[in-house]
Short mmCIF file of C-alpha atoms and ligand atoms in Angstrom, two decimals:
data_model
loop_
_atom_site.label_atom_id
_atom_site.label_comp_id
_atom_site.label_asym_id
_atom_site.label_seq_id
_atom_site.Cartn_x
_atom_site.Cartn_y
_atom_site.Cartn_z
CA MET A 4 -13.79 -19.52 -29.09
CA THR A 5 -15.18 -15.95 -29.77
CA LEU A 6 -12.42 -13.86 -31.50
CA LYS A 7 -12.12 -10.15 -30.64
CA LEU A 8 -13.73 -7.41 -32.46
CA ALA A 9 -11.54 -4.24 -32.67
CA GLN A 10 -12.49 -1.56 -30.11
CA ARG A 11 -12.30 0.87 -33.15
CA SER A 12 -14.97 -0.79 -34.88
CA ARG A 13 -17.53 0.12 -32.02
CA ILE A 14 -18.70 3.15 -33.70
CA ALA A 15 -22.30 4.24 -33.81
CA PRO A 16 -24.38 3.31 -36.83
CA PHE A 17 -25.27 5.95 -39.33
CA ILE A 18 -28.84 5.71 -38.36
CA VAL A 19 -30.26 7.05 -41.55
CA MET A 20 -29.08 4.02 -43.44
CA ASP A 21 -30.85 1.71 -40.93
CA VAL A 22 -33.92 3.96 -41.52
CA LEU A 23 -33.43 3.41 -45.35
CA ARG A 24 -33.30 -0.35 -44.86
CA ALA A 25 -36.59 -0.33 -42.83
CA ALA A 26 -38.23 1.85 -45.46
CA ASN A 27 -37.13 -0.37 -48.21
CA GLU A 28 -38.26 -3.64 -46.34
CA ARG A 29 -41.75 -1.91 -45.92
CA ALA A 30 -41.70 -1.20 -49.73
CA ALA A 31 -40.57 -4.70 -50.63
CA ALA A 32 -43.45 -6.01 -48.58
CA GLY A 33 -45.85 -3.90 -50.68
CA GLY A 34 -46.32 -0.83 -48.39
CA ASP A 35 -45.95 2.66 -49.67
CA VAL A 36 -43.02 4.91 -48.70
CA LEU A 37 -42.48 8.51 -49.02
CA HIS A 38 -38.63 8.80 -48.76
CA LEU A 39 -37.62 11.97 -46.71
CA GLU A 40 -34.94 10.02 -44.84
CA VAL A 41 -31.75 9.77 -46.94
CA GLY A 42 -30.11 12.83 -48.01
CA GLN A 43 -29.94 12.55 -51.86
CA PRO A 44 -31.39 14.06 -54.93
CA SER A 45 -34.28 12.13 -56.37
CA THR A 46 -33.03 12.82 -59.92
CA PRO A 47 -30.51 10.94 -61.94
CA ALA A 48 -27.23 12.31 -62.99
CA PRO A 49 -27.74 15.15 -65.56
CA LYS A 50 -28.07 14.08 -69.24
CA GLY A 51 -24.45 15.33 -70.26
CA VAL A 52 -22.97 13.03 -67.60
CA LEU A 53 -25.00 10.06 -68.72
CA ALA A 54 -23.93 10.70 -72.37
CA ALA A 55 -20.38 11.03 -71.14
CA ALA A 56 -20.69 7.61 -69.15
CA ARG A 57 -22.07 5.80 -72.24
CA ARG A 58 -19.16 7.13 -74.44
CA ALA A 59 -16.65 6.04 -71.96
CA LEU A 60 -17.91 2.73 -71.73
CA ASP A 61 -17.75 2.38 -75.53
CA SER A 62 -14.36 3.85 -75.89
CA GLU A 63 -12.21 3.59 -72.73
CA VAL A 64 -10.48 0.72 -71.06
CA LEU A 65 -11.65 2.08 -67.79
CA GLY A 66 -8.67 0.67 -65.83
CA TYR A 67 -7.11 2.32 -62.81
CA THR A 68 -6.43 6.10 -63.25
CA GLU A 69 -3.72 8.00 -61.72
CA THR A 70 -4.25 7.96 -57.80
CA LEU A 71 -4.97 11.60 -57.68
CA GLY A 72 -7.57 11.40 -60.48
CA LEU A 73 -7.83 12.02 -64.05
CA PRO A 74 -5.71 15.04 -65.02
CA ALA A 75 -8.46 16.47 -67.22
CA LEU A 76 -10.90 16.23 -64.27
CA ARG A 77 -8.70 17.88 -61.73
CA GLN A 78 -8.22 20.72 -64.20
CA ALA A 79 -12.07 21.06 -64.78
CA ILE A 80 -12.69 21.03 -60.98
CA ALA A 81 -9.83 23.75 -60.48
CA LYS A 82 -11.19 25.88 -63.30
CA ASP A 83 -14.62 25.86 -61.64
CA TYR A 84 -13.19 27.61 -58.48
CA ALA A 85 -12.35 30.78 -60.80
CA ARG A 86 -16.00 30.74 -62.04
CA SER A 87 -17.67 30.21 -58.74
CA ASP A 88 -15.34 32.21 -56.15
CA GLY A 89 -12.84 33.87 -58.36
CA VAL A 90 -10.01 31.57 -56.97
CA ALA A 91 -7.03 30.79 -59.18
CA LEU A 92 -6.44 27.17 -58.08
CA ASP A 93 -3.45 25.11 -59.11
CA PRO A 94 -5.16 21.82 -60.26
CA ALA A 95 -2.12 19.87 -58.77
CA ARG A 96 -3.82 20.67 -55.43
CA VAL A 97 -6.96 18.82 -56.49
CA VAL A 98 -7.41 15.19 -55.22
CA VAL A 99 -10.33 13.31 -56.82
CA THR A 100 -11.75 10.75 -54.36
CA THR A 101 -14.39 8.06 -53.85
CA GLY A 102 -17.08 10.45 -52.70
CA SER A 103 -16.32 13.00 -50.05
CA SER A 104 -16.48 10.06 -47.67
CA ALA A 105 -13.12 8.76 -48.77
CA ALA A 106 -11.84 12.34 -48.71
CA PHE A 107 -12.56 12.44 -45.04
CA VAL A 108 -10.57 9.39 -44.40
CA LEU A 109 -7.57 10.83 -46.46
CA ALA A 110 -7.88 14.22 -44.75
CA PHE A 111 -8.13 12.87 -41.26
CA LEU A 112 -5.26 10.45 -41.80
CA ALA A 113 -3.04 12.92 -43.36
CA ALA A 114 -3.66 15.82 -41.00
CA PHE A 115 -3.93 14.18 -37.51
CA ASP A 116 -2.28 11.50 -35.33
CA PRO A 117 -4.22 8.99 -33.01
CA GLY A 118 -5.45 10.85 -30.03
CA ASP A 119 -5.64 14.21 -31.51
CA ARG A 120 -9.03 16.22 -30.66
CA VAL A 121 -11.01 17.61 -33.62
CA ALA A 122 -13.91 19.84 -32.98
CA LEU A 123 -17.11 19.80 -34.86
CA ALA A 124 -20.61 21.09 -34.45
CA ALA A 125 -23.43 19.14 -32.85
CA PRO A 126 -25.97 18.59 -34.44
CA GLY A 127 -23.76 17.56 -37.36
CA TYR A 128 -23.14 14.92 -40.09
CA PRO A 129 -22.74 11.74 -37.98
CA ALA A 130 -19.96 10.23 -40.22
CA TYR A 131 -17.52 13.02 -39.20
CA ARG A 132 -17.80 11.84 -35.68
CA ASN A 133 -17.83 8.21 -36.54
CA ILE A 134 -14.93 8.28 -38.98
CA LEU A 135 -12.83 10.21 -36.43
CA GLN A 136 -13.49 7.47 -33.80
CA ALA A 137 -12.81 4.83 -36.06
CA LEU A 138 -9.39 6.32 -36.92
CA GLY A 139 -8.63 6.61 -33.13
CA LEU A 140 -9.14 10.60 -33.08
CA VAL A 141 -11.32 12.32 -30.52
CA PRO A 142 -14.26 14.13 -31.79
CA VAL A 143 -14.99 17.22 -29.59
CA GLU A 144 -18.56 18.38 -30.06
CA LEU A 145 -19.61 21.93 -29.94
CA PRO A 146 -23.19 22.21 -28.63
CA THR A 147 -24.57 24.64 -31.05
CA GLY A 148 -28.16 26.12 -31.11
CA PRO A 149 -30.22 28.88 -32.78
CA ASN A 150 -28.22 31.49 -31.35
CA GLU A 151 -25.18 30.58 -33.48
CA ARG A 152 -27.27 29.31 -36.42
CA TYR A 153 -26.24 25.89 -35.47
CA GLN A 154 -22.66 26.71 -36.41
CA PRO A 155 -19.23 26.62 -34.81
CA THR A 156 -18.04 30.05 -33.16
CA ILE A 157 -14.75 31.23 -31.72
CA GLU A 158 -16.48 31.46 -28.47
CA LEU A 159 -17.88 27.81 -28.52
CA LEU A 160 -14.27 26.81 -29.46
CA HIS A 161 -12.77 28.52 -26.36
CA LYS A 162 -15.53 27.18 -24.16
CA HIS A 163 -15.57 23.55 -25.33
CA ALA A 164 -12.59 22.71 -27.42
CA GLN A 165 -9.23 23.76 -25.73
CA GLY A 166 -6.29 21.78 -27.13
CA ILE A 167 -7.78 20.85 -30.48
CA GLU A 168 -5.72 20.03 -33.59
CA GLY A 169 -8.73 20.31 -36.06
CA LEU A 170 -11.97 21.89 -36.85
CA ILE A 171 -14.59 20.71 -39.22
CA VAL A 172 -17.11 23.18 -40.56
CA ALA A 173 -19.89 22.68 -43.14
CA SER A 174 -21.78 25.60 -44.67
CA PRO A 175 -24.56 24.68 -45.60
CA ALA A 176 -24.57 22.14 -42.89
CA ASN A 177 -26.29 18.74 -42.57
CA PRO A 178 -28.85 18.17 -40.88
CA THR A 179 -29.65 22.02 -40.42
CA GLY A 180 -29.02 23.50 -43.67
CA THR A 181 -27.54 26.80 -41.94
CA MET A 182 -24.69 28.61 -43.28
CA LEU A 183 -21.73 30.39 -41.87
CA PRO A 184 -21.93 34.10 -43.08
CA PRO A 185 -18.69 34.74 -45.00
CA GLN A 186 -17.22 37.17 -42.52
CA GLU A 187 -17.66 34.49 -39.71
CA LEU A 188 -16.08 31.80 -41.94
CA ALA A 189 -13.13 34.24 -42.51
CA ALA A 190 -12.84 34.86 -38.80
CA LEU A 191 -12.97 31.10 -38.01
CA THR A 192 -10.30 30.59 -40.67
CA ARG A 193 -7.99 33.23 -39.21
CA HIS A 194 -8.41 31.91 -35.74
CA CYS A 195 -7.42 28.37 -36.79
CA GLU A 196 -4.49 29.69 -38.68
CA ALA A 197 -3.27 31.79 -35.69
CA ALA A 198 -4.01 28.87 -33.16
CA GLY A 199 -2.44 26.14 -35.48
CA ILE A 200 -5.76 24.40 -35.90
CA ARG A 201 -6.29 22.49 -39.25
CA LEU A 202 -9.69 23.58 -40.64
CA VAL A 203 -11.60 21.04 -42.68
CA SER A 204 -14.41 22.75 -44.80
CA ASP A 205 -17.01 20.40 -46.03
CA GLU A 206 -18.61 22.13 -49.09
CA ILE A 207 -20.71 19.38 -50.33
CA TYR A 208 -23.85 21.51 -50.44
CA HIS A 209 -22.29 24.38 -52.34
CA GLY A 210 -24.61 25.22 -55.18
CA ILE A 211 -27.64 24.36 -53.15
CA THR A 212 -28.57 27.69 -51.42
CA TYR A 213 -31.76 29.85 -51.13
CA GLY A 214 -31.20 33.53 -51.67
CA THR A 215 -27.48 33.44 -50.81
CA VAL A 216 -24.22 32.20 -52.21
CA ALA A 217 -21.80 29.77 -50.35
CA ARG A 218 -18.06 30.84 -50.78
CA THR A 219 -15.25 28.48 -50.34
CA ALA A 220 -12.78 28.50 -47.47
CA LEU A 221 -10.17 28.65 -50.27
CA VAL A 222 -10.97 32.27 -50.56
CA SER A 223 -9.52 32.97 -47.16
CA SER A 224 -7.16 30.00 -46.30
CA ASN A 225 -4.24 28.08 -47.80
CA SER A 226 -3.96 25.69 -45.11
CA ALA A 227 -7.54 24.50 -44.95
CA ILE A 228 -8.52 21.15 -46.51
CA VAL A 229 -11.58 21.62 -48.60
CA VAL A 230 -13.83 18.69 -49.27
CA ASN A 231 -16.61 18.60 -51.80
CA SER A 232 -18.49 15.97 -53.99
CA PHE A 233 -20.48 15.33 -56.99
CA SER A 234 -23.11 13.60 -54.97
CA LYS A 235 -25.50 16.54 -53.97
CA TYR A 236 -25.59 19.52 -56.37
CA PHE A 237 -24.44 17.29 -59.32
CA SER A 238 -26.99 14.60 -58.36
CA MET A 239 -24.52 11.90 -58.57
CA THR A 240 -24.66 10.07 -55.10
CA GLY A 241 -24.23 6.48 -56.41
CA TRP A 242 -21.43 7.26 -58.57
CA ARG A 243 -19.16 7.59 -55.66
CA ILE A 244 -17.02 10.52 -56.98
CA GLY A 245 -15.83 13.57 -54.87
CA TRP A 246 -12.82 15.76 -54.43
CA MET A 247 -10.69 17.68 -52.02
CA VAL A 248 -8.22 20.43 -52.22
CA VAL A 249 -5.33 20.15 -49.91
CA PRO A 250 -2.47 22.25 -49.15
CA GLU A 251 0.64 21.85 -51.23
CA ASP A 252 2.68 20.50 -48.32
CA MET A 253 0.12 17.79 -47.71
CA LEU A 254 -0.21 16.53 -51.28
CA ARG A 255 2.54 13.76 -51.23
CA ALA A 256 1.36 12.40 -48.08
CA VAL A 257 -2.42 12.29 -49.42
CA GLU A 258 -1.22 10.69 -52.57
CA CYS A 259 0.72 7.91 -50.65
CA LEU A 260 -2.36 7.39 -48.53
CA ALA A 261 -4.72 7.19 -51.43
CA GLN A 262 -2.42 4.89 -53.43
CA ASN A 263 -2.55 2.28 -50.57
CA LEU A 264 -6.12 2.76 -49.53
CA PHE A 265 -7.92 3.08 -52.66
CA ILE A 266 -5.48 2.97 -55.65
CA ALA A 267 -7.65 5.32 -57.79
CA PRO A 268 -11.40 6.72 -57.58
CA PRO A 269 -13.89 4.92 -60.08
CA SER A 270 -12.69 5.47 -63.64
CA LEU A 271 -16.04 5.39 -65.12
CA SER A 272 -17.46 8.08 -62.68
CA GLN A 273 -14.48 10.12 -63.25
CA HIS A 274 -15.17 10.18 -67.10
CA ALA A 275 -18.67 11.01 -66.51
CA ALA A 276 -17.94 13.76 -64.00
CA LEU A 277 -15.79 15.50 -66.80
CA ALA A 278 -19.19 16.72 -68.34
CA ALA A 279 -20.90 17.75 -65.06
CA PHE A 280 -19.82 21.25 -65.17
CA ASP A 281 -21.61 21.73 -68.45
CA CYS A 282 -24.80 20.73 -67.09
CA ARG A 283 -25.72 23.74 -65.06
CA ALA A 284 -29.04 24.39 -66.48
CA GLU A 285 -30.41 21.03 -65.50
CA LEU A 286 -28.88 20.98 -62.18
CA ASP A 287 -30.05 24.59 -61.21
CA ALA A 288 -33.67 23.29 -62.22
CA ASN A 289 -33.26 20.66 -59.58
CA VAL A 290 -32.31 23.41 -57.10
CA ALA A 291 -35.45 25.40 -58.09
CA ARG A 292 -37.55 22.42 -57.24
CA TYR A 293 -35.71 22.13 -53.80
CA ALA A 294 -36.72 25.82 -53.36
CA VAL A 295 -40.24 25.06 -54.21
CA ASN A 296 -40.30 22.03 -51.71
CA ARG A 297 -38.65 23.98 -49.03
CA ALA A 298 -41.42 26.58 -49.25
CA LEU A 299 -44.09 24.13 -49.40
CA LEU A 300 -42.80 22.43 -46.14
CA LEU A 301 -42.31 25.64 -44.37
CA GLU A 302 -45.88 26.53 -45.17
CA GLU A 303 -47.54 23.22 -44.64
CA LEU A 304 -45.59 21.65 -41.50
CA PRO A 305 -46.80 24.27 -39.17
CA LYS A 306 -50.34 23.17 -40.02
CA ALA A 307 -49.11 19.59 -38.74
CA GLY A 308 -48.15 21.30 -35.48
CA ILE A 309 -44.39 21.23 -36.41
CA GLU A 310 -43.22 24.89 -36.45
CA ARG A 311 -39.86 25.25 -35.11
CA PHE A 312 -36.87 24.79 -37.57
CA ALA A 313 -33.27 25.51 -38.04
CA PRO A 314 -32.94 28.32 -40.68
CA VAL A 315 -32.81 26.55 -43.89
CA ASP A 316 -30.19 28.75 -45.92
CA GLY A 317 -29.00 25.83 -48.02
CA ALA A 318 -28.84 21.92 -48.57
CA PHE A 319 -32.25 20.21 -48.58
CA TYR A 320 -32.99 19.49 -45.10
CA LEU A 321 -35.48 20.83 -42.57
CA TYR A 322 -34.17 20.15 -38.95
CA ALA A 323 -37.47 20.27 -36.87
CA ASP A 324 -37.98 20.54 -33.17
CA VAL A 325 -40.53 17.86 -32.15
CA ALA A 326 -39.99 18.11 -28.35
CA HIS A 327 -43.78 18.88 -27.90
CA ILE A 328 -44.52 15.56 -29.74
CA THR A 329 -42.01 13.24 -28.31
CA ASN A 330 -38.71 12.86 -26.36
CA ASP A 331 -37.80 9.81 -28.42
CA SER A 332 -37.18 10.83 -32.08
CA ARG A 333 -36.38 7.25 -33.06
CA GLU A 334 -39.72 5.96 -31.91
CA LEU A 335 -41.61 9.06 -33.76
CA CYS A 336 -39.81 8.12 -36.99
CA ARG A 337 -40.77 4.50 -36.58
CA ARG A 338 -44.34 5.37 -36.00
CA TRP A 339 -44.46 7.73 -38.98
CA LEU A 340 -42.79 4.96 -41.15
CA SER A 341 -45.34 2.18 -40.01
CA GLU A 342 -48.56 4.32 -39.64
CA ILE A 343 -48.39 6.85 -42.57
CA GLY A 344 -45.33 5.50 -44.81
CA VAL A 345 -43.33 8.71 -44.26
CA ALA A 346 -39.66 8.04 -43.76
CA CYS A 347 -37.66 10.67 -41.70
CA THR A 348 -34.44 10.66 -39.81
CA PRO A 349 -34.29 10.88 -36.15
CA GLY A 350 -32.25 13.64 -34.60
CA VAL A 351 -30.34 11.26 -32.58
CA ASP A 352 -28.31 10.44 -35.73
CA PHE A 353 -26.83 13.99 -35.72
CA ASP A 354 -26.87 14.91 -32.07
CA GLN A 355 -26.56 11.92 -29.74
CA ARG A 356 -27.15 13.94 -26.53
CA ARG A 357 -30.12 16.53 -27.75
CA GLY A 358 -31.33 14.87 -30.78
CA SER A 359 -34.02 12.81 -29.18
CA ALA A 360 -36.56 15.93 -29.66
CA THR A 361 -35.70 16.70 -33.31
CA VAL A 362 -36.09 15.07 -36.64
CA ARG A 363 -34.57 15.76 -40.11
CA LEU A 364 -36.84 15.71 -43.17
CA CYS A 365 -34.97 15.60 -46.58
CA PHE A 366 -36.93 17.62 -49.18
CA ALA A 367 -34.92 16.63 -52.24
CA GLY A 368 -37.89 14.41 -53.49
CA SER A 369 -40.43 15.25 -56.20
CA THR A 370 -42.81 18.15 -55.09
CA ALA A 371 -45.62 15.60 -55.23
CA THR A 372 -43.81 13.43 -52.75
CA ILE A 373 -43.10 16.35 -50.45
CA ALA A 374 -46.76 17.56 -50.63
CA GLU A 375 -48.18 14.19 -49.97
CA ALA A 376 -45.72 13.70 -46.99
CA ALA A 377 -46.90 16.97 -45.49
CA ARG A 378 -50.59 16.05 -46.00
CA ARG A 379 -50.12 12.80 -44.19
CA LEU A 380 -48.20 14.50 -41.27
CA ARG A 381 -51.10 16.83 -40.86
CA ALA A 382 -53.65 14.09 -40.96
CA TRP A 383 -51.50 12.05 -38.40
CA ARG A 384 -51.49 14.96 -35.96
CA ARG A 385 -55.30 15.30 -35.96
C1 PLP B 425 -22.29 17.07 -44.88
C2 PLP B 425 -22.18 15.72 -45.77
N1 PLP B 425 -20.83 15.59 -46.04
C3 PLP B 425 -20.49 14.48 -46.79
C4 PLP B 425 -21.41 13.59 -47.22
C5 PLP B 425 -20.84 12.28 -47.92
O1 PLP B 425 -21.13 12.30 -49.25
P1 PLP B 425 -20.47 11.52 -50.35
O2 PLP B 425 -19.48 10.51 -49.72
O3 PLP B 425 -21.64 11.03 -51.22
O4 PLP B 425 -19.72 12.58 -51.10
C6 PLP B 425 -22.79 13.61 -46.89
C7 PLP B 425 -23.81 12.73 -47.37
O5 PLP B 425 -24.94 12.91 -47.00
C8 PLP B 425 -23.13 14.88 -46.09
O6 PLP B 425 -24.28 15.30 -45.94
#
């Protein structure tokens, strides 16, 4: 007898992880692969973090911590908002999580009920949509384009998202790298507060911007949920450690959910992350390399016939229009991997309806890797 599979489990794959598996299979079979698919730094955690992890291994029990995280880490995170944004944040509002991924689960469970509608930009990070669906919530996609820098606007909300309970924004965004100018973020925040819409601000790419600075939504809102992570700027994806800042009246609910769902975030990663805020020189050098890689791709890809991109204000992605090459971005990415060993992510991961004519290239690798990928793409087009 075939037993049932829950309806809620029928969510779309996170296609980039499927591409990663295919790329790893090719590498295991002896093929070479240039990884421009997964959105992660190609560097290890900074040296200070590694040293702190070694010390913790030698001296700490590494049992469960308090559910909301090590008090010293919550304080360090809160203190950094004073440095970066001039915000005096009560450390009690900081919740350390198992990557920002766990923060989304906690935030959505704490803020929304089954059936609630939550708006988000398309293209956008696929896990927002897929986590919402798995939790019985209804993602409401805002079809964004170059006119609104691929970001939500109040007009789009009026047009496509009546009756929503929540709005997710990300600035810089994945897959486009575009940002909301501060006045537009503030306008969206005001709109959400006036309309009783819970704003969830994903700030995971803060610290990785080019010629501009990303400001936290905490500057303009006390009711927003702010999500962040040690994965990207801090170069610690595999450590699975992130955080969120929640409104005071949501704190206990989030704590009870986290106690039951996760008990506590990983202890070793928390001890290590304590050192992360003192590693800025090394981390800023990573960002300087991303800037070089970004400039290189913007210069070289047009020579490969790929010349229309979302404006890359931040993060480490180029979201490229390939409509003149294909109307099947999955097939194009499959061909690039098998024919020239360049792994990229098809746009359908980020925009199910319109992503068949776009691809995302991650330029967080070494400059040599990015230059070689550009060279192969040029040769492939000839
Ligand atoms: C926009 C965005 N948010 C959240 C995440 C999840 O990050 P993590 O769970 O490693 O903190 C990612 C990962 O790529 C992302 O791009």
